[in-house]
PDB file of C-alpha atoms (C1' of nucleotides) in Angstrom:
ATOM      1  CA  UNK A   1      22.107 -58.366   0.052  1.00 46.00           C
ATOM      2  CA  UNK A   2      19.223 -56.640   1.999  1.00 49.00           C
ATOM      3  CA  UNK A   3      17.890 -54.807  -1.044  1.00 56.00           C
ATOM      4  CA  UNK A   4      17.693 -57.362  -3.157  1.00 60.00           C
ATOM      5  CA  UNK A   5      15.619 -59.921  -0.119  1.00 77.00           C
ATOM      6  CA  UNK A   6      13.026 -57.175   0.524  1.00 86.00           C
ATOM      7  CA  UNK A   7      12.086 -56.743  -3.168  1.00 90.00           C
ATOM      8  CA  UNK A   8      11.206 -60.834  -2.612  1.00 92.00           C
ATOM      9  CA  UNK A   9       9.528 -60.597   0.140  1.00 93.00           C
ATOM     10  CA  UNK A  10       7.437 -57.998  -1.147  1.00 94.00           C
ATOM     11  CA  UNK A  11       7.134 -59.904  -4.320  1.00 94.00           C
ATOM     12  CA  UNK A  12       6.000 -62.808  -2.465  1.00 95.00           C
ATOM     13  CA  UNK A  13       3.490 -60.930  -0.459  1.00 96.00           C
ATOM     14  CA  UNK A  14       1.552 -59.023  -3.305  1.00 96.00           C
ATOM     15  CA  UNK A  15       1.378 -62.928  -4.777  1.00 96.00           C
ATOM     16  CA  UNK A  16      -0.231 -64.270  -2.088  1.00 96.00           C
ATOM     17  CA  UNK A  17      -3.290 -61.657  -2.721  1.00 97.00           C
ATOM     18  CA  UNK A  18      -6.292 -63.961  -3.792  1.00 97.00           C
ATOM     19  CA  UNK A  19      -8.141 -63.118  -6.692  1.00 97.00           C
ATOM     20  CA  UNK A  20     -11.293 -61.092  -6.077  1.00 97.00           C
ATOM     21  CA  UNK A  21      -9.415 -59.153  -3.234  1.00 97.00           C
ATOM     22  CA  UNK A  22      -6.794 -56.047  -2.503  1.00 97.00           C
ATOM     23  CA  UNK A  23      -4.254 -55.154  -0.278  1.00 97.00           C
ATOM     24  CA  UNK A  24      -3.019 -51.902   0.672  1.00 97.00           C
ATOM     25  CA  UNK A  25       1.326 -50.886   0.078  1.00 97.00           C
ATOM     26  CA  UNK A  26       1.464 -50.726   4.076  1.00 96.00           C
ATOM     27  CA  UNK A  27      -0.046 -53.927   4.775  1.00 96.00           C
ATOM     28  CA  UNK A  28       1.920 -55.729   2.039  1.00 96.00           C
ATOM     29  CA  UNK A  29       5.055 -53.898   3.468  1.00 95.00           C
ATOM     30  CA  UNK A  30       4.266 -55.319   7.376  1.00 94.00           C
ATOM     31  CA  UNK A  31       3.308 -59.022   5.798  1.00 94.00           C
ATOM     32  CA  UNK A  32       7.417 -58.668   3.967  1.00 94.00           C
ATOM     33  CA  UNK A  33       8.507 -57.716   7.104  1.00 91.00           C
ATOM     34  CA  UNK A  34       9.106 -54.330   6.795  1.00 90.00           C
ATOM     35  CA  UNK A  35       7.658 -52.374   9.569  1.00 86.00           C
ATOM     36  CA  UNK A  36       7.778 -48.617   7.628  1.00 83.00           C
ATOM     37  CA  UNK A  37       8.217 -49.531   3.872  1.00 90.00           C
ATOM     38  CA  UNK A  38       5.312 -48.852   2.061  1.00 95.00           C
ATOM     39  CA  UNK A  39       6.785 -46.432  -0.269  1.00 94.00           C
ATOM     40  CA  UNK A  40       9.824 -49.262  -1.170  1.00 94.00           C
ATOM     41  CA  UNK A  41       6.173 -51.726  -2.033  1.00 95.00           C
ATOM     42  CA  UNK A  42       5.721 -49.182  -4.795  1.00 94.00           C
ATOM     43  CA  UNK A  43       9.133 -49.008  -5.783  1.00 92.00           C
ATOM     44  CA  UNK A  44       9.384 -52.461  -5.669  1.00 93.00           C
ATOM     45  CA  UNK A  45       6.205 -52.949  -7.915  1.00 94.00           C
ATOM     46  CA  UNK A  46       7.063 -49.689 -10.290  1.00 92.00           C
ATOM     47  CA  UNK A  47      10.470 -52.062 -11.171  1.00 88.00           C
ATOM     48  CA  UNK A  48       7.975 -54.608 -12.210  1.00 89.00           C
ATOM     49  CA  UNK A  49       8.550 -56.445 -15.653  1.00 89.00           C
ATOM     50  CA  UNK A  50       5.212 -56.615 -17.682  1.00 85.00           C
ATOM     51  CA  UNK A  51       5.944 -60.243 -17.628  1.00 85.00           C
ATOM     52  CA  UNK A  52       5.824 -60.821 -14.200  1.00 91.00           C
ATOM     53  CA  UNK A  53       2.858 -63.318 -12.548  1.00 92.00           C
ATOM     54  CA  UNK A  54       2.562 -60.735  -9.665  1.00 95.00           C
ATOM     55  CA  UNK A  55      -1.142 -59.576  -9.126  1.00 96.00           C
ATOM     56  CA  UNK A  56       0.661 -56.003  -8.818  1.00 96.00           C
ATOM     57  CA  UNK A  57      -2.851 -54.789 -10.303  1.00 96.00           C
ATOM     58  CA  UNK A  58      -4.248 -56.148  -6.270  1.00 97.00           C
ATOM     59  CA  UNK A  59      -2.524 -53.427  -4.346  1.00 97.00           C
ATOM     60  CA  UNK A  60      -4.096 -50.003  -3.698  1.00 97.00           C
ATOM     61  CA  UNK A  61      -3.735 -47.623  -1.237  1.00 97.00           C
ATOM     62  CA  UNK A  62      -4.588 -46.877   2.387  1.00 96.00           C
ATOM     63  CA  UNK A  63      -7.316 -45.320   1.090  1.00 96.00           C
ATOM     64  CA  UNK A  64      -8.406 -47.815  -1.068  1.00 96.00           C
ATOM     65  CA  UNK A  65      -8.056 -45.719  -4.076  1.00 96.00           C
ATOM     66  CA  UNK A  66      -5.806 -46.654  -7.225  1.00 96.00           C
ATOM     67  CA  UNK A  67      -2.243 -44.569  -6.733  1.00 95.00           C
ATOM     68  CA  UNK A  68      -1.870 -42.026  -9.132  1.00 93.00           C
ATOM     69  CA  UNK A  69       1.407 -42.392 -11.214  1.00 91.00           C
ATOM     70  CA  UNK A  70       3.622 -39.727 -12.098  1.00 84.00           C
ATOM     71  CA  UNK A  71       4.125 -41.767 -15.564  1.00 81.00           C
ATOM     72  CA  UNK A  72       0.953 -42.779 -17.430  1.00 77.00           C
ATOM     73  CA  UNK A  73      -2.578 -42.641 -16.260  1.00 83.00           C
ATOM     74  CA  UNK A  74      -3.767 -45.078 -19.034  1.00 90.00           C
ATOM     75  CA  UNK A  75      -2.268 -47.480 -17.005  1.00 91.00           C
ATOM     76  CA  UNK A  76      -4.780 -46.558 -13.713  1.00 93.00           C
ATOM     77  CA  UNK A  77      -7.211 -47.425 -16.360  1.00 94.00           C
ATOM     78  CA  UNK A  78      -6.287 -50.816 -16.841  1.00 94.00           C
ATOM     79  CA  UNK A  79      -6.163 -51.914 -13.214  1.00 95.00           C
ATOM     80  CA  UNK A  80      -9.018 -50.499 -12.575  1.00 96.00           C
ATOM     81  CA  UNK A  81     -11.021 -52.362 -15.401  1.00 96.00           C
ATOM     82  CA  UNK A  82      -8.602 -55.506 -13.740  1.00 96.00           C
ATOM     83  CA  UNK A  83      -9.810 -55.494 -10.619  1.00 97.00           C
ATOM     84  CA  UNK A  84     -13.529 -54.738 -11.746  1.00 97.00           C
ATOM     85  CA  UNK A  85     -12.383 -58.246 -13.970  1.00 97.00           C
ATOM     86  CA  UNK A  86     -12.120 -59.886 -10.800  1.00 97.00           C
ATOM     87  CA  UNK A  87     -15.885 -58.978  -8.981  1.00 97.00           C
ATOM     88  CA  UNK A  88     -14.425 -55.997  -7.219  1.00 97.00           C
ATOM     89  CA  UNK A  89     -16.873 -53.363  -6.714  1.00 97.00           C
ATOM     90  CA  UNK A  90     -15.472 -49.365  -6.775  1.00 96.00           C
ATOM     91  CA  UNK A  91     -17.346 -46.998  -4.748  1.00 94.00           C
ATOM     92  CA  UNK A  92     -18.057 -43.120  -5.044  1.00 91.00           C
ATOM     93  CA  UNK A  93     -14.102 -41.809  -6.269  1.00 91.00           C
ATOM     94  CA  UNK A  94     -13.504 -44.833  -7.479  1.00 93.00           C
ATOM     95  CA  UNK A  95     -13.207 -46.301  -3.743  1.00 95.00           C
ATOM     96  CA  UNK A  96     -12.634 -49.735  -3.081  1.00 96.00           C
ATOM     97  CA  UNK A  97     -14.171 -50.901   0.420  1.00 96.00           C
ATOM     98  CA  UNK A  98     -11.081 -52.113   2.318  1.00 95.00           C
ATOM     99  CA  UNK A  99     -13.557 -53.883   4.620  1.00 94.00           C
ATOM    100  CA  UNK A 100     -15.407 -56.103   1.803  1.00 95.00           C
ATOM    101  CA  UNK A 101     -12.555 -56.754  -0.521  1.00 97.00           C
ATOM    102  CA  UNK A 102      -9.320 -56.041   1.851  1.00 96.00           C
ATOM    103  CA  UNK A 103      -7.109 -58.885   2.494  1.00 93.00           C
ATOM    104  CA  UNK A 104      -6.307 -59.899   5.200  1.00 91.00           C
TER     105      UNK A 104
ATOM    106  C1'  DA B   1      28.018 -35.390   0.433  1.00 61.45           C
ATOM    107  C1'  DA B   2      23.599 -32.531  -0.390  1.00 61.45           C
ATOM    108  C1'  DC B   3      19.351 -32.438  -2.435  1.00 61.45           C
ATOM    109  C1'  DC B   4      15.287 -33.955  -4.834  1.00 61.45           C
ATOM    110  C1'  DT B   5      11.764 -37.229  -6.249  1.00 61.45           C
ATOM    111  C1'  DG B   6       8.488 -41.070  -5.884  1.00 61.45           C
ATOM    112  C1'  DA B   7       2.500 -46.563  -7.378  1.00 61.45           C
ATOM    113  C1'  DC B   8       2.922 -44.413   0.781  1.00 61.45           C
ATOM    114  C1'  DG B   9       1.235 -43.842   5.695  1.00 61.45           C
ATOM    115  C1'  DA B  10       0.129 -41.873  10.200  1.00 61.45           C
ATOM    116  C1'  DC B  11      -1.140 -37.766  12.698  1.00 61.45           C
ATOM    117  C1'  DG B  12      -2.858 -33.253  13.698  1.00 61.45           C
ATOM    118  C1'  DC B  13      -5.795 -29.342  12.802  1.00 61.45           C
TER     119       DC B  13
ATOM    120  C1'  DG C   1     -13.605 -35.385   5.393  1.00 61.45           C
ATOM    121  C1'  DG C   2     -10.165 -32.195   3.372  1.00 61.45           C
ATOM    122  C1'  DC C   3      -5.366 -30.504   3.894  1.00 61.45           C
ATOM    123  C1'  DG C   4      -0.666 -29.912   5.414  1.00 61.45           C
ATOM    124  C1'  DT C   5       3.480 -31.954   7.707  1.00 61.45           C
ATOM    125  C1'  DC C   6       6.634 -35.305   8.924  1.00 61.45           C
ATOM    126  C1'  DG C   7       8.675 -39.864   8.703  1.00 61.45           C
ATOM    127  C1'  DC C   8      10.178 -43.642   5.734  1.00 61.45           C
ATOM    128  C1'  DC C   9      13.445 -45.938   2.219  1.00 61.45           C
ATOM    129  C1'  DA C  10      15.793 -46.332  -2.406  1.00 61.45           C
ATOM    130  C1'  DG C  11      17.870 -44.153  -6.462  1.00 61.45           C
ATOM    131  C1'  DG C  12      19.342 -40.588  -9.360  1.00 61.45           C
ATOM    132  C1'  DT C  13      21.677 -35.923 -10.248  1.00 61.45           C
TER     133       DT C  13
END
DNA sequence: AACCTGACGACGC
DNA sequence: GGCGTCGCCAGGT
């Protein structure tokens, strides 16, 4: 079962995001092994229970910019103030330097 | 099977 | 840097 291995590897990946840092969908998606699948990381992560111990709140965009949902923007909100939790600094458009806080 | 949508990204102008 | 297009994959109608 292909589908159901990617969603774990991409699971694992977003876990292994320190605290205090963000990745991007793309670089999660190359880390799981998947050389084109950054929209699946945000499928993968939209499937999320609210129970889950996945930092899902650590992955931004290329851009690193918060992804606008089609469904809810109060939740934008709350990873925002999450990640500002953490020591990370937003920029101009709420911007997140890739450079200071990427990971890798 | 055809078509559309979605927490994306790279490229070109 | 803004904006449009195409490529990608999974799921639903």
């Amino acid at each position: 079962m292909p589908d159901m291995k990617s969603h774990a590897r991409i699971l694992a990946a977003v876990r292994r995001i320190p605290p205090g840092r963000v990745s991007t969908y793309g670089r999660v998606a190359r880390v799981a092994g998947l050389a084109s699948g950054a929209r699946q990381v945000g499928y993968a992560l939209a499937a999320l229970p609210d129970d889950s111990d996945v930092p899902w709140h650590r992955v931004v965009n290329a851009r690193g910019e918060i992804s606008r949902r089609s469904h809810g923007a109060a939740i934008e909100r709350v990873q925002h103030a999450m990640l500002e939790g953490e020591g990370i600094c937003f920029g101009p458009g709420d911007r997140i330097d890739l450079e200071r806080f990427g990971w890798p």
